[in-house]
Amino acid sequence: MTSYLIPFTAAFILGISKSGLKGIGIVVVTLMALAHGAKASTGILLPLLIFADVLAVLYYNRHVRWKYLFQLLPWMIGGVLIAVFVGKDLPEYIFKKGMAVIIIISVIIMFFWERYDKKNIPNKLWFIGTTGFAAGFTTMIGNLAGAFTNIFFMATRIPKNEFIGTAAWLFFIINLFKLPFHIFSWDTITIQSLTVDLYLIPGVILGFIIGLKVVKQFKDHQYRKFILIMTAIGGLVILFK
């Protein structure tokens, strides 16, 4: 029962996350890793992510800022490609600790950006390239790009629904791009892993429906604070996991 309850809880939280409550996706990754192991869990999680992406894209289709999506997408693709080659040999312990530190530092920076009007920051190539590459690299290694894309979209100061809609399309494209690497290079997606996914899809759907009701209760400024807090907590979870 426990071996099924933990992944189902992760799938439920994944649905909530894709409905727009960004920042809690790290909990999903943590639970899946506990249930199935770090690397194997990435293959189980990816098809669920794509399924949830489809739900998010269909619901938030009208709320997309293509400009910001296309700014970030090439850098994320570059990060994915690099991660494909180094992922097998990268020491997991070092990677997790380093990534956690980066996330926490990024949240601190974002906290100060929230207090000062610096609208020119998202237009800087170094900012777009750094967050985009980091997001691409971490999404391939452990489906942990959320913190970096959250920071990018928060810096653009776009409204809540456009934040969610643009992120939904971005991850739908990136997760589809990752799919063949997991199948043919890392061998993390198999018939067995897809069978596990079939049992978990109802949890994703249930979480998405409930999450939509919760997201509607947030005003833009409340939503931004929620994202900051959850992203910081996520970084701490990785650091001490």
Tab-separated table of C-alpha atoms in Angstrom:
chain	number	residue	atom	x	y	z
A	1	MET	CA	0.000	0.000	0.000
A	2	THR	CA	2.765	2.444	0.928
A	3	SER	CA	4.603	1.761	-2.335
A	4	TYR	CA	1.493	2.906	-4.212
A	5	LEU	CA	0.400	5.691	-1.848
A	6	ILE	CA	3.627	7.706	-2.152
A	7	PRO	CA	3.668	7.816	-5.999
A	8	PHE	CA	-0.091	8.515	-6.088
A	9	THR	CA	0.403	11.422	-3.683
A	10	ALA	CA	3.192	12.687	-5.937
A	11	ALA	CA	0.890	12.429	-8.983
A	12	PHE	CA	-1.830	14.318	-7.100
A	13	ILE	CA	0.585	17.110	-6.166
A	14	LEU	CA	1.838	17.157	-9.765
A	15	GLY	CA	-1.700	17.875	-10.955
A	16	ILE	CA	-2.003	20.702	-8.442
A	17	SER	CA	1.347	22.116	-9.561
A	18	LYS	CA	0.400	22.083	-13.252
A	19	SER	CA	-2.876	23.836	-12.479
A	20	GLY	CA	-0.790	26.884	-11.596
A	21	LEU	CA	0.555	26.437	-8.061
A	22	LYS	CA	4.183	26.635	-9.135
A	23	GLY	CA	6.980	25.813	-6.743
A	24	ILE	CA	5.519	22.636	-5.265
A	25	GLY	CA	6.818	20.485	-8.117
A	26	ILE	CA	9.968	19.783	-6.126
A	27	VAL	CA	7.828	17.851	-3.639
A	28	VAL	CA	6.723	15.642	-6.540
A	29	VAL	CA	10.311	14.906	-7.549
A	30	THR	CA	11.266	14.130	-3.961
A	31	LEU	CA	8.373	11.705	-3.389
A	32	MET	CA	8.948	9.919	-6.702
A	33	ALA	CA	12.647	9.542	-5.952
A	34	LEU	CA	11.819	8.050	-2.559
A	35	ALA	CA	9.410	5.569	-4.145
A	36	HIS	CA	11.361	4.531	-7.255
A	37	GLY	CA	14.928	5.829	-6.944
A	38	ALA	CA	16.400	9.046	-8.310
A	39	LYS	CA	17.121	8.150	-11.911
A	40	ALA	CA	14.320	5.635	-12.489
A	41	SER	CA	11.798	8.130	-11.153
A	42	THR	CA	12.659	10.616	-13.906
A	43	GLY	CA	11.416	8.153	-16.515
A	44	ILE	CA	8.205	7.464	-14.611
A	45	LEU	CA	7.597	11.138	-14.016
A	46	LEU	CA	8.145	12.468	-17.549
A	47	PRO	CA	5.034	10.923	-19.197
A	48	LEU	CA	2.945	12.167	-16.257
A	49	LEU	CA	4.407	15.638	-16.736
A	50	ILE	CA	3.504	15.600	-20.422
A	51	PHE	CA	-0.050	14.474	-19.623
A	52	ALA	CA	-0.393	17.270	-17.058
A	53	ASP	CA	1.146	19.741	-19.541
A	54	VAL	CA	-1.625	18.895	-22.016
A	55	LEU	CA	-4.260	19.663	-19.370
A	56	ALA	CA	-2.578	22.980	-18.538
A	57	VAL	CA	-2.144	23.993	-22.188
A	58	LEU	CA	-5.802	23.266	-22.945
A	59	TYR	CA	-7.024	25.248	-19.947
A	60	TYR	CA	-4.656	28.235	-20.159
A	61	ASN	CA	-4.288	28.321	-23.944
A	62	ARG	CA	-5.467	31.940	-24.221
A	63	HIS	CA	-2.948	33.187	-21.668
A	64	VAL	CA	0.422	32.907	-23.395
A	65	ARG	CA	3.223	35.420	-23.879
A	66	TRP	CA	5.042	33.870	-26.839
A	67	LYS	CA	7.765	36.518	-26.626
A	68	TYR	CA	9.008	35.236	-23.274
A	69	LEU	CA	8.574	31.602	-24.282
A	70	PHE	CA	10.806	31.995	-27.316
A	71	GLN	CA	13.359	33.962	-25.301
A	72	LEU	CA	13.833	31.084	-22.891
A	73	LEU	CA	13.270	28.047	-25.134
A	74	PRO	CA	16.616	27.971	-27.065
A	75	TRP	CA	18.621	28.219	-23.853
A	76	MET	CA	16.583	25.447	-22.240
A	77	ILE	CA	17.129	23.194	-25.247
A	78	GLY	CA	20.872	23.811	-24.936
A	79	GLY	CA	20.762	22.907	-21.261
A	80	VAL	CA	18.883	19.673	-22.015
A	81	LEU	CA	21.402	18.611	-24.655
A	82	ILE	CA	24.361	19.163	-22.331
A	83	ALA	CA	22.607	17.319	-19.512
A	84	VAL	CA	21.958	14.296	-21.747
A	85	PHE	CA	25.702	13.696	-22.053
A	86	VAL	CA	26.820	14.518	-18.528
A	87	GLY	CA	23.827	13.160	-16.635
A	88	LYS	CA	25.014	9.565	-16.478
A	89	ASP	CA	28.354	10.437	-14.886
A	90	LEU	CA	27.389	13.430	-12.739
A	91	PRO	CA	27.641	12.591	-9.012
A	92	GLU	CA	24.082	12.897	-7.765
A	93	TYR	CA	25.051	14.084	-4.296
A	94	ILE	CA	27.177	16.975	-5.577
A	95	PHE	CA	24.594	17.960	-8.159
A	96	LYS	CA	21.709	18.075	-5.672
A	97	LYS	CA	23.618	20.121	-3.109
A	98	GLY	CA	24.915	22.562	-5.711
A	99	MET	CA	21.516	22.997	-7.299
A	100	ALA	CA	19.868	23.609	-3.941
A	101	VAL	CA	22.337	26.379	-3.163
A	102	ILE	CA	21.720	27.978	-6.582
A	103	ILE	CA	17.954	27.867	-6.082
A	104	ILE	CA	18.139	29.445	-2.643
A	105	ILE	CA	20.512	32.191	-3.836
A	106	SER	CA	18.224	32.849	-6.804
A	107	VAL	CA	15.222	33.200	-4.513
A	108	ILE	CA	17.107	35.714	-2.374
A	109	ILE	CA	17.932	37.727	-5.510
A	110	MET	CA	14.306	37.507	-6.622
A	111	PHE	CA	13.158	38.704	-3.198
A	112	PHE	CA	15.166	41.900	-3.632
A	113	TRP	CA	13.881	42.330	-7.209
A	114	GLU	CA	10.354	42.245	-5.815
A	115	ARG	CA	11.191	45.291	-3.705
A	116	TYR	CA	12.763	47.356	-6.477
A	117	ASP	CA	11.455	48.256	-9.916
A	118	LYS	CA	14.019	46.773	-12.304
A	119	LYS	CA	12.007	45.959	-15.366
A	120	ASN	CA	15.091	46.006	-17.572
A	121	ILE	CA	16.569	42.887	-15.941
A	122	PRO	CA	14.604	40.300	-18.000
A	123	ASN	CA	15.937	41.857	-21.215
A	124	LYS	CA	19.533	41.187	-20.264
A	125	LEU	CA	21.044	38.313	-22.223
A	126	TRP	CA	23.002	37.028	-19.229
A	127	PHE	CA	19.793	36.724	-17.193
A	128	ILE	CA	17.805	34.950	-19.910
A	129	GLY	CA	20.720	32.684	-20.828
A	130	THR	CA	21.600	31.733	-17.250
A	131	THR	CA	18.074	30.939	-16.106
A	132	GLY	CA	17.212	29.229	-19.400
A	133	PHE	CA	20.300	27.018	-19.473
A	134	ALA	CA	19.957	26.138	-15.789
A	135	ALA	CA	16.289	25.278	-16.322
A	136	GLY	CA	17.093	23.053	-19.297
A	137	PHE	CA	19.937	21.278	-17.536
A	138	THR	CA	18.002	20.633	-14.336
A	139	THR	CA	14.830	19.526	-16.092
A	140	MET	CA	16.751	16.791	-17.897
A	141	ILE	CA	18.679	15.664	-14.835
A	142	GLY	CA	15.816	15.595	-12.364
A	143	ASN	CA	12.694	17.422	-13.647
A	144	LEU	CA	13.669	20.313	-11.391
A	145	ALA	CA	13.498	23.291	-13.729
A	146	GLY	CA	10.583	24.928	-11.944
A	147	ALA	CA	12.622	27.144	-9.638
A	148	PHE	CA	14.606	28.692	-12.484
A	149	THR	CA	11.636	29.272	-14.793
A	150	ASN	CA	9.677	30.698	-11.850
A	151	ILE	CA	12.436	33.222	-11.283
A	152	PHE	CA	12.473	34.185	-14.971
A	153	PHE	CA	8.714	34.642	-15.274
A	154	MET	CA	8.469	36.484	-11.967
A	155	ALA	CA	11.145	38.915	-13.143
A	156	THR	CA	9.048	39.674	-16.237
A	157	ARG	CA	6.198	40.662	-13.917
A	158	ILE	CA	3.531	39.175	-16.159
A	159	PRO	CA	0.085	38.557	-14.597
A	160	LYS	CA	-0.761	35.276	-12.900
A	161	ASN	CA	-2.688	33.603	-15.729
A	162	GLU	CA	-0.095	34.597	-18.342
A	163	PHE	CA	2.643	33.277	-16.074
A	164	ILE	CA	0.861	29.920	-15.847
A	165	GLY	CA	-0.122	29.759	-19.537
A	166	THR	CA	3.336	30.616	-20.852
A	167	ALA	CA	5.013	28.152	-18.484
A	168	ALA	CA	2.515	25.471	-19.512
A	169	TRP	CA	3.404	25.770	-23.197
A	170	LEU	CA	7.118	26.021	-22.454
A	171	PHE	CA	7.220	22.805	-20.452
A	172	PHE	CA	4.967	20.971	-22.881
A	173	ILE	CA	7.485	21.663	-25.659
A	174	ILE	CA	10.549	20.911	-23.518
A	175	ASN	CA	9.153	17.698	-22.035
A	176	LEU	CA	8.313	16.386	-25.500
A	177	PHE	CA	11.870	17.274	-26.559
A	178	LYS	CA	13.258	15.264	-23.617
A	179	LEU	CA	11.173	12.190	-24.365
A	180	PRO	CA	13.405	10.435	-26.955
A	181	PHE	CA	16.502	10.924	-24.789
A	182	HIS	CA	14.832	9.150	-21.880
A	183	ILE	CA	13.706	6.328	-24.161
A	184	PHE	CA	16.775	5.737	-26.337
A	185	SER	CA	19.709	7.201	-24.381
A	186	TRP	CA	18.978	6.797	-20.682
A	187	ASP	CA	16.536	3.848	-20.982
A	188	THR	CA	14.435	5.264	-18.152
A	189	ILE	CA	11.101	4.977	-19.987
A	190	THR	CA	10.027	1.368	-20.518
A	191	ILE	CA	6.817	-0.636	-20.796
A	192	GLN	CA	7.068	-1.249	-17.081
A	193	SER	CA	7.417	2.451	-16.221
A	194	LEU	CA	4.493	3.335	-18.509
A	195	THR	CA	2.361	0.743	-16.728
A	196	VAL	CA	3.069	2.521	-13.460
A	197	ASP	CA	2.026	5.801	-15.099
A	198	LEU	CA	-1.381	4.386	-16.055
A	199	TYR	CA	-2.173	3.811	-12.382
A	200	LEU	CA	-1.080	7.338	-11.471
A	201	ILE	CA	-2.938	9.375	-14.125
A	202	PRO	CA	-6.165	9.600	-12.044
A	203	GLY	CA	-4.141	11.288	-9.307
A	204	VAL	CA	-2.883	13.896	-11.795
A	205	ILE	CA	-6.425	14.633	-13.007
A	206	LEU	CA	-7.801	14.932	-9.474
A	207	GLY	CA	-4.972	17.241	-8.415
A	208	PHE	CA	-5.403	19.445	-11.490
A	209	ILE	CA	-9.136	19.923	-10.865
A	210	ILE	CA	-8.629	20.804	-7.205
A	211	GLY	CA	-5.657	23.021	-8.028
A	212	LEU	CA	-7.698	25.137	-10.459
A	213	LYS	CA	-10.108	26.018	-7.677
A	214	VAL	CA	-7.247	26.993	-5.371
A	215	VAL	CA	-5.428	29.120	-7.979
A	216	LYS	CA	-8.536	31.266	-8.532
A	217	GLN	CA	-8.370	32.389	-4.912
A	218	PHE	CA	-4.945	34.015	-5.376
A	219	LYS	CA	-4.517	37.646	-6.392
A	220	ASP	CA	-1.427	38.473	-8.468
A	221	HIS	CA	0.663	39.833	-5.578
A	222	GLN	CA	-0.342	36.912	-3.340
A	223	TYR	CA	0.543	34.474	-6.092
A	224	ARG	CA	4.018	35.961	-6.498
A	225	LYS	CA	4.701	35.671	-2.756
A	226	PHE	CA	3.456	32.084	-2.761
A	227	ILE	CA	5.823	31.192	-5.614
A	228	LEU	CA	8.778	32.744	-3.794
A	229	ILE	CA	8.049	30.873	-0.566
A	230	MET	CA	7.437	27.505	-2.233
A	231	THR	CA	10.536	27.823	-4.428
A	232	ALA	CA	12.677	28.585	-1.367
A	233	ILE	CA	11.219	25.615	0.510
A	234	GLY	CA	11.888	23.426	-2.511
A	235	GLY	CA	15.539	24.441	-2.510
A	236	LEU	CA	15.827	23.562	1.164
A	237	VAL	CA	14.184	20.175	0.564
A	238	ILE	CA	16.815	19.327	-2.057
A	239	LEU	CA	19.619	20.601	0.158
A	240	PHE	CA	18.707	18.425	3.128
A	241	LYS	CA	17.144	15.440	1.316
